[in-house]
Amino acid sequence: MNQTPLVEMINIHKRFGGIHAVKGVNLDLYPGEVVGVLGHNGAGKTVTIKALSGAIPCDEGEIRINGEKVSIRSPRDARKYGIETIYQTLALADNLNAPENLFLGREIMTAYGTLNDRAMENEARKVIDRLNPNFKNITDAVKNMSGGQRQSVAIARAIYFNAKILIMDEPTAALGPQETAMVAKLIKQLKSEGIGIFLISHDLHDVFDLSDRVAVIKNGRLIGTRRTCEVTKEEVLGMIIMGRLPETA
Amino acid sequence: MPDPMQKILVEEPALSRCLKQAEIDSRMLAMIIALIAIWVTLNFLTDGIFFTARNMYNLAVQSSVVGIMATGMVLVIVCRHIDLSVGSLLGFTGMVIAFLQVHVFSLGAAWNWPLTILCGLVLGGVIGLWQGWWIAYRGVPSFVITLAGLLMFRGAAYLVTDGRTVAPMDKTYQILGGGIDGSIGALWSWIFAIVVIAWMLIHCMTSRRSCIKYGFKVKPMWIQILLLAIGAALVCGFVILMNAYHKPRTEIPRGIPVPVLIMICVVVVMNLLTKITRFGRYVFAIGGNPEAAELSGIHVKKITAFVFMVMGILCGVAAVITTARLNAGANSMGTLAELNVIAAAVIGGTSLAGGQGTITGAILGAVIMQSLDSGMVLLGISSAMRQVVIGTVLILAVWFDVVYNRNRP
């Protein structure tokens, strides 16, 4: 590809006390592309991506958005650059309802500087209707919602704010087949809009079907990145488990 | 055997449908019913003394100190913390206010008592912020910090005057305590009633209009009118009751006591804070899921420290009313008040797990506890026995909550 990558993560390092969790990982993402980030538990894939989402700022390394160097030290910084994250645990406040969660941290205010709950409910309803037309009771507390509905709220939050870069951490882990299909459809649509997506997962099969490229991380190092059309699942499995690169064509 | 869960889902009782339409929280309704039941029972047991204007007036004044602090405690408990130092803070800020008013500034000067009130509030806020800083930025558990505060500031209260009681306070200042001259009289009480009812009408109309604008369902008109009528009746009933209590040996009606007015102002402000400001929203978000709040870009530490600052300021307000009522500064003021304040918040529906609680509920909780205490005093029950009863009520109220939450879908 000759265009500027949407995201470049260069030589990312992260240490937790004595543990060197991420050792010089390089990742990039182009517009309209889905990159699957794979690895076994504790491989360092979540920590690497959290450097991009601002949840765990990196110790060393550089992040470039559209070719320009940026500094991401908090989730707020990440949002500024159009990076939205859908966390594995969804990061929803159970006692609040869907519109309140959707706009958490970015509330719509009235002219007097107070919360405009009606406007937020209105906007939330519009975007959630697009994603999940059966989801009617958006003003119930999130703790009373099903897994799929909670997922819709988390996804709605990411797309409402016009993410250019979407990070999905184990998006289908808690979903049934119908909801997984819905997520797949959404990803296809976002790709067509030029949004770049990082998909973190340990489920090789789901990721393989949805991604254009896969990056495998093992023990904090990047083993390699391959286009999904150029490798087989077994070869990727070899990368994940043994750290063995497939024979290149 | 039909699944019991299935049965609950299928047969939604008419009352619950009605409540949902009116958007009244059923737990709040249960508390109101409990309060009415307690009042009726106590009135019967005391041969009608409980419902006299004099007793209700005193009840209102006594509830105000705990009620004011309970509104702050709701926010503290909602964001998953606790504040055990409120009683000692009340004592310390009260002693400082009294000391400044009587021994430092010239007693009787017009600027004296307002300045001491300001000093008291600022001192409360600063101490609250200091405790909040330790909890939020240094990561020491709130139980430990505020327990230390309980000990330290009780000691500090003694040290202000080496244990001596400071008295008497400024004559105008005493009005704030709700004594003989501490109420606003019949005229102003009625003006207050009219203002409140007018506000209820306006709020109702703007709310309806805003609902229609966004295409939301509005409550049926008859329910709206019924609720307004009940509200207006309650306000008028309250004013009539307060006016029925006359100043000693005269026919002059006292009207609404000043501490109650202060409490009402505090309730309005705290309610607004909770419902329409970002700060309030974030406190609840932190209580629901602190990690999600952090990831949403909320400054969890700053908000937590502020919550304790607000609590400190409210302790200052409570100290003003206490010293005004006692007409003195005594270093034992507020001893063990934190227990009553926490109990009021909890009986009022605030969950110790965080994320849930209402300001109005806390006031109801304070009134319920004070009613029980006051009723037992009228019945001649000893102070020790009263403590046993209040403790039991606390257990029952929280147990009720546990069961209530378990049975919801």
XYZ file of C-alpha atoms in Angstrom:
658
model
C 0.000 0.000 0.000
C 1.354 3.416 -0.835
C -0.960 5.519 1.272
C -0.043 6.847 4.732
C -0.951 4.409 7.445
C -3.760 5.522 9.717
C -1.822 4.315 12.740
C 1.814 3.435 13.197
C 3.028 2.076 16.506
C 6.811 1.979 16.495
C 9.041 0.183 18.994
C 6.517 0.141 21.833
C 7.875 -0.898 25.227
C 6.008 -1.303 28.502
C 7.326 -2.504 31.815
C 5.390 -3.290 34.954
C 7.987 -3.202 37.694
C 10.402 -5.971 36.771
C 8.231 -7.468 34.057
C 8.951 -6.384 30.506
C 5.466 -6.948 29.105
C 5.887 -5.402 25.666
C 9.303 -5.551 24.030
C 9.575 -3.308 21.006
C 6.364 -4.117 19.137
C 5.628 -2.495 15.765
C 2.104 -2.366 14.387
C 0.429 -0.426 11.657
C -3.074 0.035 10.335
C -4.312 1.408 7.031
C -7.692 3.067 6.394
C -10.507 0.642 5.636
C -8.471 -2.270 6.948
C -9.012 -4.761 9.743
C -5.892 -5.982 11.510
C -6.358 -8.899 13.866
C -3.969 -8.934 16.826
C -3.541 -12.482 18.037
C -1.657 -14.191 20.802
C -2.159 -16.438 23.785
C -3.160 -15.134 27.213
C -0.540 -12.856 28.667
C 1.274 -12.448 25.352
C 1.095 -8.674 25.617
C -1.459 -7.932 22.894
C -3.883 -6.120 25.185
C -1.139 -4.020 26.781
C 0.207 -3.049 23.351
C -3.188 -1.935 22.122
C -3.957 -0.152 25.383
C -0.963 2.063 24.631
C -2.991 3.239 21.629
C -6.258 3.590 23.538
C -4.591 5.601 26.271
C -5.545 3.214 29.047
C -1.911 2.121 29.610
C 0.497 4.740 28.247
C 3.709 3.205 26.854
C 7.124 3.715 28.437
C 9.041 3.976 25.181
C 8.148 4.130 21.539
C 6.355 6.347 19.106
C 2.791 6.494 17.877
C 1.930 8.216 14.608
C -1.569 9.044 13.409
C -1.771 9.800 9.672
C 1.980 10.185 9.630
C 2.119 12.703 12.467
C 3.704 11.900 15.791
C 1.224 12.100 18.688
C 1.389 11.723 22.436
C -1.279 9.536 23.993
C -1.113 9.533 27.784
C -4.794 9.108 28.681
C -8.091 7.897 27.214
C -8.973 11.547 26.601
C -5.904 12.008 24.396
C -6.844 8.943 22.384
C -10.392 10.176 21.816
C -8.983 13.457 20.563
C -7.336 11.601 17.697
C -10.504 9.743 16.792
C -9.504 6.514 18.525
C -12.426 4.716 20.158
C -12.186 1.500 22.092
C -14.691 -1.229 22.801
C -13.281 -2.986 25.822
C -13.632 -6.640 26.582
C -15.546 -5.849 29.763
C -17.422 -3.145 27.818
C -16.523 -0.508 30.456
C -20.141 0.397 31.174
C -21.412 1.816 34.462
C -24.116 -0.656 35.495
C -26.174 1.794 37.475
C -26.542 4.258 34.601
C -28.736 3.769 31.545
C -27.759 3.495 27.874
C -27.783 7.199 26.915
C -25.893 8.097 30.097
C -23.242 5.493 29.333
C -23.023 6.435 25.692
C -22.281 10.040 26.486
C -20.208 9.401 29.621
C -17.442 11.980 29.708
C -18.840 13.763 26.652
C -22.298 14.806 27.725
C -24.576 17.077 25.697
C -25.202 20.189 27.770
C -28.027 22.715 27.674
C -27.462 26.413 27.101
C -27.404 26.878 30.899
C -24.573 24.443 31.417
C -26.714 21.600 32.778
C -27.027 18.050 31.490
C -29.406 17.758 28.558
C -30.768 14.294 29.244
C -33.579 14.531 26.689
C -31.214 15.385 23.843
C -28.876 12.591 24.887
C -31.734 10.098 24.993
C -32.883 11.254 21.568
C -29.458 10.896 19.979
C -28.791 7.583 21.700
C -32.062 6.185 20.440
C -31.154 7.127 16.864
C -27.777 5.430 16.833
C -28.879 2.356 18.816
C -31.849 1.893 16.477
C -29.434 1.642 13.569
C -27.424 -1.051 15.302
C -30.119 -3.036 17.040
C -33.705 -2.167 16.052
C -35.163 -4.501 18.687
C -33.558 -2.656 21.553
C -36.355 -0.481 22.907
C -35.809 0.044 26.605
C -32.686 2.166 26.462
C -33.547 4.101 29.602
C -33.367 1.051 31.834
C -30.233 0.655 33.911
C -27.549 -1.209 31.994
C -27.373 -3.892 34.657
C -30.848 -5.028 33.588
C -29.820 -5.505 29.965
C -28.777 -8.612 28.080
C -25.203 -9.164 26.884
C -26.103 -8.258 23.333
C -27.807 -5.042 24.381
C -24.825 -4.044 26.489
C -22.581 -4.749 23.518
C -24.805 -2.503 21.370
C -24.379 0.316 23.848
C -20.590 -0.077 23.843
C -20.467 -0.178 20.059
C -22.896 2.743 19.709
C -20.622 4.749 21.961
C -17.677 4.112 19.687
C -19.407 4.880 16.403
C -21.488 7.854 17.534
C -18.357 9.901 18.039
C -17.106 9.207 14.513
C -14.153 7.032 15.343
C -11.498 6.933 12.643
C -9.676 4.144 14.441
C -11.639 1.503 16.277
C -10.136 -0.933 18.740
C -12.222 -3.976 19.537
C -10.950 -6.097 22.401
C -12.474 -9.604 22.291
C -15.662 -8.275 20.686
C -17.398 -11.589 20.237
C -16.312 -13.269 23.455
C -19.661 -12.948 25.205
C -21.913 -13.044 22.165
C -24.173 -15.637 20.606
C -24.095 -16.445 16.866
C -26.751 -13.919 15.886
C -24.978 -11.105 17.669
C -21.610 -12.207 16.311
C -23.062 -11.962 12.807
C -24.315 -8.489 13.640
C -20.818 -7.452 14.738
C -19.359 -8.902 11.534
C -21.834 -6.914 9.461
C -20.972 -3.763 11.369
C -17.246 -4.283 10.845
C -17.766 -4.678 7.091
C -19.724 -1.482 7.017
C -17.187 0.487 9.018
C -14.425 -0.765 6.735
C -16.304 0.569 3.743
C -16.407 3.962 5.446
C -12.611 4.006 5.632
C -12.358 3.316 9.333
C -9.384 1.250 10.482
C -10.026 -1.498 13.008
C -7.737 -3.357 15.381
C -9.363 -6.600 16.442
C -7.835 -8.290 19.491
C -8.806 -11.844 20.126
C -7.684 -15.275 21.021
C -10.364 -16.804 18.795
C -8.381 -17.519 15.662
C -11.400 -18.472 13.586
C -13.474 -15.346 14.141
C -10.503 -13.064 13.642
C -9.302 -14.849 10.546
C -12.673 -14.446 8.841
C -12.949 -10.774 9.680
C -9.372 -9.519 9.230
C -7.322 -8.409 6.237
C -4.066 -8.937 8.099
C -3.074 -10.663 11.290
C -0.305 -9.693 13.692
C 0.876 -12.289 16.169
C 2.376 -11.336 19.515
C 4.122 -13.817 21.761
C 5.900 -13.088 25.028
C 5.809 -9.383 24.394
C 7.366 -9.536 20.933
C 5.819 -9.236 17.522
C 6.373 -12.563 15.767
C 5.146 -11.303 12.433
C 2.361 -9.786 10.377
C 0.773 -11.577 7.439
C -2.098 -10.965 5.069
C -4.881 -13.466 5.792
C -5.157 -14.329 2.145
C -1.513 -15.409 2.112
C -1.495 -17.760 5.115
C -3.456 -20.657 6.446
C -4.973 -20.930 9.894
C -2.514 -23.652 10.799
C 0.429 -21.444 9.959
C -0.974 -18.664 12.118
C -1.527 -21.174 14.908
C 2.123 -22.092 14.581
C 3.025 -18.441 14.975
C 0.908 -18.093 18.087
C 1.996 -21.256 19.857
C 5.530 -21.817 18.686
C 6.520 -18.384 17.500
C 7.364 -19.985 14.175
C 7.068 -17.888 11.064
C 5.417 -19.588 8.093
C 7.581 -20.316 5.071
C 7.231 -17.179 2.965
C 5.920 -17.383 -0.551
C -44.632 -26.517 38.419
C -44.818 -23.082 36.768
C -41.627 -21.092 37.019
C -42.217 -18.367 39.656
C -40.138 -15.895 37.615
C -42.468 -16.478 34.687
C -45.469 -15.664 36.840
C -44.018 -12.358 37.977
C -43.295 -11.327 34.399
C -46.747 -12.217 33.140
C -48.968 -10.752 35.832
C -47.795 -7.218 36.390
C -50.043 -5.926 39.149
C -52.176 -2.882 38.461
C -50.556 -0.849 41.224
C -47.101 -1.308 39.767
C -48.333 -0.297 36.318
C -49.857 2.800 37.870
C -46.623 3.635 39.665
C -44.593 3.210 36.512
C -46.899 5.560 34.650
C -46.541 8.147 37.389
C -42.801 7.451 37.484
C -42.748 7.182 41.270
C -39.995 5.054 42.650
C -41.706 2.260 44.562
C -39.021 2.168 47.206
C -39.545 5.864 47.925
C -43.263 5.223 48.199
C -42.637 2.379 50.643
C -40.554 4.743 52.783
C -43.260 7.387 52.771
C -45.822 4.787 53.801
C -43.508 3.568 56.556
C -43.092 7.129 57.813
C -46.841 7.703 57.868
C -47.341 4.384 59.646
C -44.745 5.322 62.269
C -46.354 8.712 62.812
C -49.838 7.279 63.158
C -48.657 4.581 65.565
C -46.669 7.005 67.701
C -49.549 9.442 67.795
C -51.818 6.686 69.040
C -49.318 5.482 71.629
C -48.667 8.982 72.982
C -52.378 9.865 73.196
C -52.157 12.515 70.536
C -49.099 14.385 71.828
C -46.990 13.346 68.841
C -49.100 15.232 66.301
C -49.168 18.519 68.192
C -47.744 21.527 66.369
C -45.114 21.895 69.071
C -43.791 18.378 68.662
C -43.765 18.465 64.875
C -41.975 21.822 64.934
C -39.271 20.423 67.205
C -39.083 17.274 65.107
C -38.468 19.354 62.020
C -35.682 21.329 63.705
C -34.024 18.232 65.133
C -34.053 16.447 61.770
C -32.386 19.311 59.998
C -28.833 18.869 61.290
C -28.692 15.152 60.474
C -30.636 15.713 57.259
C -28.186 18.303 55.974
C -25.172 16.096 56.601
C -26.975 13.057 55.211
C -27.297 14.713 51.788
C -23.506 14.909 51.619
C -23.111 11.387 52.930
C -25.234 10.098 50.050
C -22.634 11.329 47.559
C -19.797 9.883 49.633
C -21.396 6.447 49.886
C -22.518 6.470 46.241
C -18.909 6.801 45.066
C -17.978 3.818 47.206
C -16.455 5.635 50.167
C -17.453 6.404 53.740
C -16.956 9.406 56.008
C -16.717 8.630 59.706
C -15.398 12.060 60.650
C -18.553 14.145 60.141
C -19.469 14.352 63.823
C -15.976 15.446 64.836
C -15.872 17.907 61.940
C -19.129 19.380 63.179
C -17.639 19.695 66.654
C -14.387 21.252 65.497
C -15.846 23.749 63.032
C -18.530 24.610 65.597
C -15.891 25.326 68.247
C -13.908 27.492 65.841
C -17.048 29.425 64.861
C -17.972 29.974 68.492
C -14.438 30.911 69.489
C -14.099 33.435 66.657
C -17.505 34.915 67.325
C -17.124 35.358 71.065
C -13.396 35.752 71.754
C -11.745 37.001 68.570
C -14.117 39.267 66.695
C -16.077 41.926 68.506
C -19.298 40.352 69.688
C -22.354 42.254 68.545
C -20.777 43.760 65.422
C -22.944 43.319 62.366
C -20.157 41.704 60.335
C -19.153 39.312 63.109
C -21.507 36.391 62.742
C -21.616 36.309 58.907
C -17.816 36.271 58.845
C -17.651 33.441 61.374
C -20.120 31.454 59.302
C -17.918 31.969 56.253
C -14.865 30.911 58.235
C -16.677 27.803 59.461
C -17.740 26.762 55.964
C -14.297 27.389 54.513
C -12.657 25.458 57.344
C -15.042 22.546 56.804
C -14.335 22.599 53.080
C -10.573 22.722 53.554
C -10.561 19.818 56.011
C -12.855 17.854 53.714
C -10.577 18.547 50.778
C -7.546 17.521 52.816
C -9.171 14.201 53.709
C -10.285 13.827 50.106
C -6.743 14.409 48.899
C -5.411 11.592 51.070
C -8.146 9.282 49.853
C -8.090 10.127 46.158
C -4.478 11.012 45.442
C -2.624 8.989 48.048
C -4.868 5.955 47.824
C -5.451 5.522 51.569
C -8.861 3.905 52.180
C -11.547 6.390 53.181
C -12.425 4.312 56.234
C -8.930 4.837 57.615
C -8.602 8.524 56.761
C -11.968 9.459 58.133
C -11.511 7.307 61.205
C -8.301 9.236 61.829
C -10.276 12.412 61.195
C -12.871 11.352 63.739
C -10.157 11.051 66.391
C -8.049 14.039 65.349
C -10.805 16.595 65.007
C -12.546 15.582 68.196
C -9.246 16.234 69.922
C -8.815 19.470 68.009
C -12.291 20.589 69.111
C -11.178 20.239 72.720
C -7.912 22.048 72.056
C -9.595 25.178 70.659
C -10.477 26.385 74.153
C -8.877 23.735 76.345
C -12.287 22.203 76.910
C -14.100 25.349 77.984
C -17.561 25.928 76.585
C -17.882 29.185 74.687
C -21.103 31.152 75.240
C -23.280 33.076 74.594
C -23.417 33.609 70.846
C -24.499 36.710 68.936
C -28.220 37.529 69.333
C -28.947 37.632 65.593
C -26.951 34.477 64.998
C -29.199 32.527 67.384
C -32.051 32.850 64.897
C -30.292 30.298 62.741
C -30.824 27.669 65.429
C -34.578 27.728 65.422
C -35.190 28.941 68.959
C -37.926 31.339 70.105
C -37.115 33.873 67.421
C -35.716 31.321 65.007
C -38.594 31.055 62.562
C -39.873 33.198 59.755
C -43.440 33.920 60.886
C -46.786 33.246 59.251
C -46.569 35.708 56.353
C -43.224 34.560 55.054
C -44.190 30.919 55.524
C -47.172 31.409 53.230
C -45.044 33.285 50.720
C -42.680 30.328 50.807
C -45.586 27.946 50.193
C -46.779 29.959 47.205
C -43.261 30.056 45.714
C -42.897 26.289 46.076
C -46.278 25.543 44.533
C -45.576 27.956 41.673
C -42.240 26.214 41.074
C -43.978 22.812 41.016
C -46.409 24.077 38.359
C -43.700 25.629 36.203
C -41.454 22.572 36.465
C -44.341 20.343 35.476
C -45.200 22.459 32.444
C -41.636 22.838 31.148
C -41.032 19.136 31.667
C -44.125 18.240 29.652
C -43.187 20.635 26.903
C -39.660 19.239 26.694
C -41.007 15.672 26.565
C -43.371 16.547 23.726
C -40.606 18.343 21.830
C -38.488 15.206 21.775
C -41.417 12.948 21.142
C -41.304 11.141 24.463
C -44.344 9.780 26.243
C -45.916 12.208 28.700
C -47.628 11.171 31.919
C -51.410 11.110 31.586
C -52.874 14.477 32.527
C -54.960 13.165 35.400
C -51.931 11.661 37.096
C -50.023 14.892 36.658
C -52.830 16.924 38.211
C -53.244 14.442 41.042
C -49.534 14.582 41.879
C -49.554 18.381 41.795
C -52.605 18.470 44.051
C -50.959 16.110 46.544
C -47.783 18.175 46.480
C -49.645 21.417 47.042
C -51.659 19.866 49.863
C -48.486 18.653 51.584
C -46.816 22.061 51.350
C -49.901 23.843 52.711
C -50.341 21.254 55.438
C -46.740 21.749 56.511
C -47.096 25.535 56.666
C -50.366 25.313 58.594
C -48.703 22.995 61.091
C -45.709 25.282 61.568
C -47.984 28.279 61.955
C -50.036 26.478 64.569
C -47.109 26.527 66.987
C -47.180 29.887 68.726
C -44.470 31.810 70.450
C -44.633 31.295 74.224
C -47.587 32.998 75.912
C -48.659 34.735 72.701
C -50.864 34.143 69.686
C -48.034 34.855 67.259
C -47.516 31.917 64.902
C -43.911 30.849 64.565
C -43.937 29.679 60.991
C -41.227 27.611 59.337
C -38.098 27.286 61.518
C -34.930 28.721 60.010
C -32.935 25.453 60.254
C -35.655 23.759 58.214
C -35.402 26.488 55.585
C -31.662 25.981 55.492
C -32.191 22.240 55.132
C -34.647 22.808 52.277
C -32.111 25.027 50.492
C -29.402 22.412 50.973
C -31.718 19.681 49.644
C -32.549 21.745 46.558
C -28.891 22.482 45.842
C -27.756 18.895 46.408
C -30.582 17.551 44.270
C -29.590 19.869 41.438
C -25.971 18.876 41.880
C -26.879 15.219 41.623
C -29.331 15.396 38.762
C -28.278 18.112 36.353
C -24.554 18.642 36.741
C -21.747 16.650 35.213
C -20.194 16.385 38.662
C -23.240 14.534 39.983
C -23.371 12.257 36.965
C -19.715 11.408 37.351
C -20.083 10.625 41.082
C -22.707 8.030 40.182
C -20.600 6.693 37.293
C -17.635 6.260 39.628
C -19.868 4.404 42.056
C -21.171 2.154 39.309
C -17.845 1.261 37.707
C -14.745 3.257 38.665
C -12.707 1.708 35.863
C -15.274 2.594 33.218
C -15.356 6.132 34.585
C -11.581 6.379 34.285
C -11.657 5.025 30.731
C -14.345 7.549 29.807
C -11.951 10.336 30.610
C -13.476 11.282 33.965
C -11.036 12.740 36.520
C -11.931 10.219 39.194
C -9.414 11.547 41.714
C -10.532 15.153 41.401
C -14.185 14.272 41.731
C -13.564 12.052 44.750
C -11.652 14.811 46.533
C -14.472 17.255 45.758
C -17.076 14.916 47.193
C -15.278 15.025 50.529
C -14.929 18.783 50.280
C -18.696 19.117 49.825
C -19.210 16.839 52.828
C -16.914 19.087 54.867
C -18.811 22.220 53.885
C -22.095 20.595 54.863
C -20.611 19.719 58.254
C -19.859 23.429 58.582
C -23.495 24.272 57.844
C -24.627 21.738 60.428
C -22.170 23.246 62.927
C -23.691 26.696 62.405
C -27.175 25.418 63.204
C -25.946 23.395 66.190
C -24.029 26.249 67.805
C -26.899 28.637 67.141
C -29.369 26.277 68.738
C -27.201 25.555 71.768
C -26.299 29.227 71.938
C -22.823 27.961 72.749
C -19.819 26.112 71.425
C -19.240 22.862 73.299
C -16.504 20.451 72.297
C -18.844 17.458 72.547
C -21.109 18.751 69.778
C -21.783 16.188 67.103
C -20.388 13.225 69.025
C -21.404 10.040 67.206
C -23.416 12.082 64.693
C -21.774 10.147 61.861
C -23.667 7.037 62.859
C -27.023 8.812 62.620
C -26.012 10.415 59.340
C -24.912 7.136 57.764
C -28.015 5.392 59.093
C -30.226 8.112 57.607
C -28.586 7.752 54.205
C -28.818 3.964 54.297
C -32.425 3.843 55.484
C -33.094 6.331 52.707
C -32.009 3.812 50.102
C -28.322 4.528 49.581
C -26.536 1.262 48.901
C -23.227 0.692 50.659
C -22.022 -1.105 47.517
C -22.094 2.239 45.741
C -23.809 3.630 42.681
C -27.258 4.026 44.182
C -28.897 6.589 46.412
C -31.140 9.653 46.475
C -31.023 12.938 48.345
C -34.745 12.922 49.117
C -34.426 9.400 50.436
C -31.743 10.505 52.879
C -33.982 13.275 54.226
C -36.808 10.790 54.635
C -34.382 8.494 56.415
C -33.371 11.296 58.774
C -37.010 12.171 59.474
C -37.919 8.517 60.078
C -35.087 8.088 62.578
C -35.791 11.364 64.308
C -39.525 10.578 64.507
C -38.807 7.259 66.165
C -36.393 8.847 68.611
C -38.706 11.730 69.422
C -41.698 9.422 69.825
C -39.761 7.181 72.187
C -38.727 10.192 74.259
C -42.398 11.163 74.563
C -43.156 7.613 75.696
C -40.516 7.915 78.391
C -38.278 5.218 76.953
C -34.722 5.388 78.249
C -31.858 6.555 76.066
C -30.252 3.113 76.162
C -33.429 1.390 75.009
C -33.874 3.960 72.259
C -30.457 3.054 70.910
C -31.452 -0.616 70.788
C -34.618 0.225 68.881
C -32.923 2.492 66.338
C -30.267 -0.140 65.714
C -32.982 -2.713 65.063
C -34.772 -0.386 62.660
C -31.541 0.090 60.745
C -31.164 -3.672 60.312
C -34.769 -4.024 59.172
C -34.488 -1.171 56.674
C -31.362 -2.552 55.039
C -32.698 -6.115 55.073
C -35.802 -4.838 53.320
C -33.535 -3.352 50.676
C -31.662 -6.598 50.166
C -34.897 -8.541 49.704
C -36.398 -5.859 47.459
C -33.399 -5.891 45.134
C -33.242 -9.656 45.060
C -36.793 -9.947 43.736
C -36.443 -7.474 40.925
C -35.833 -8.853 37.426
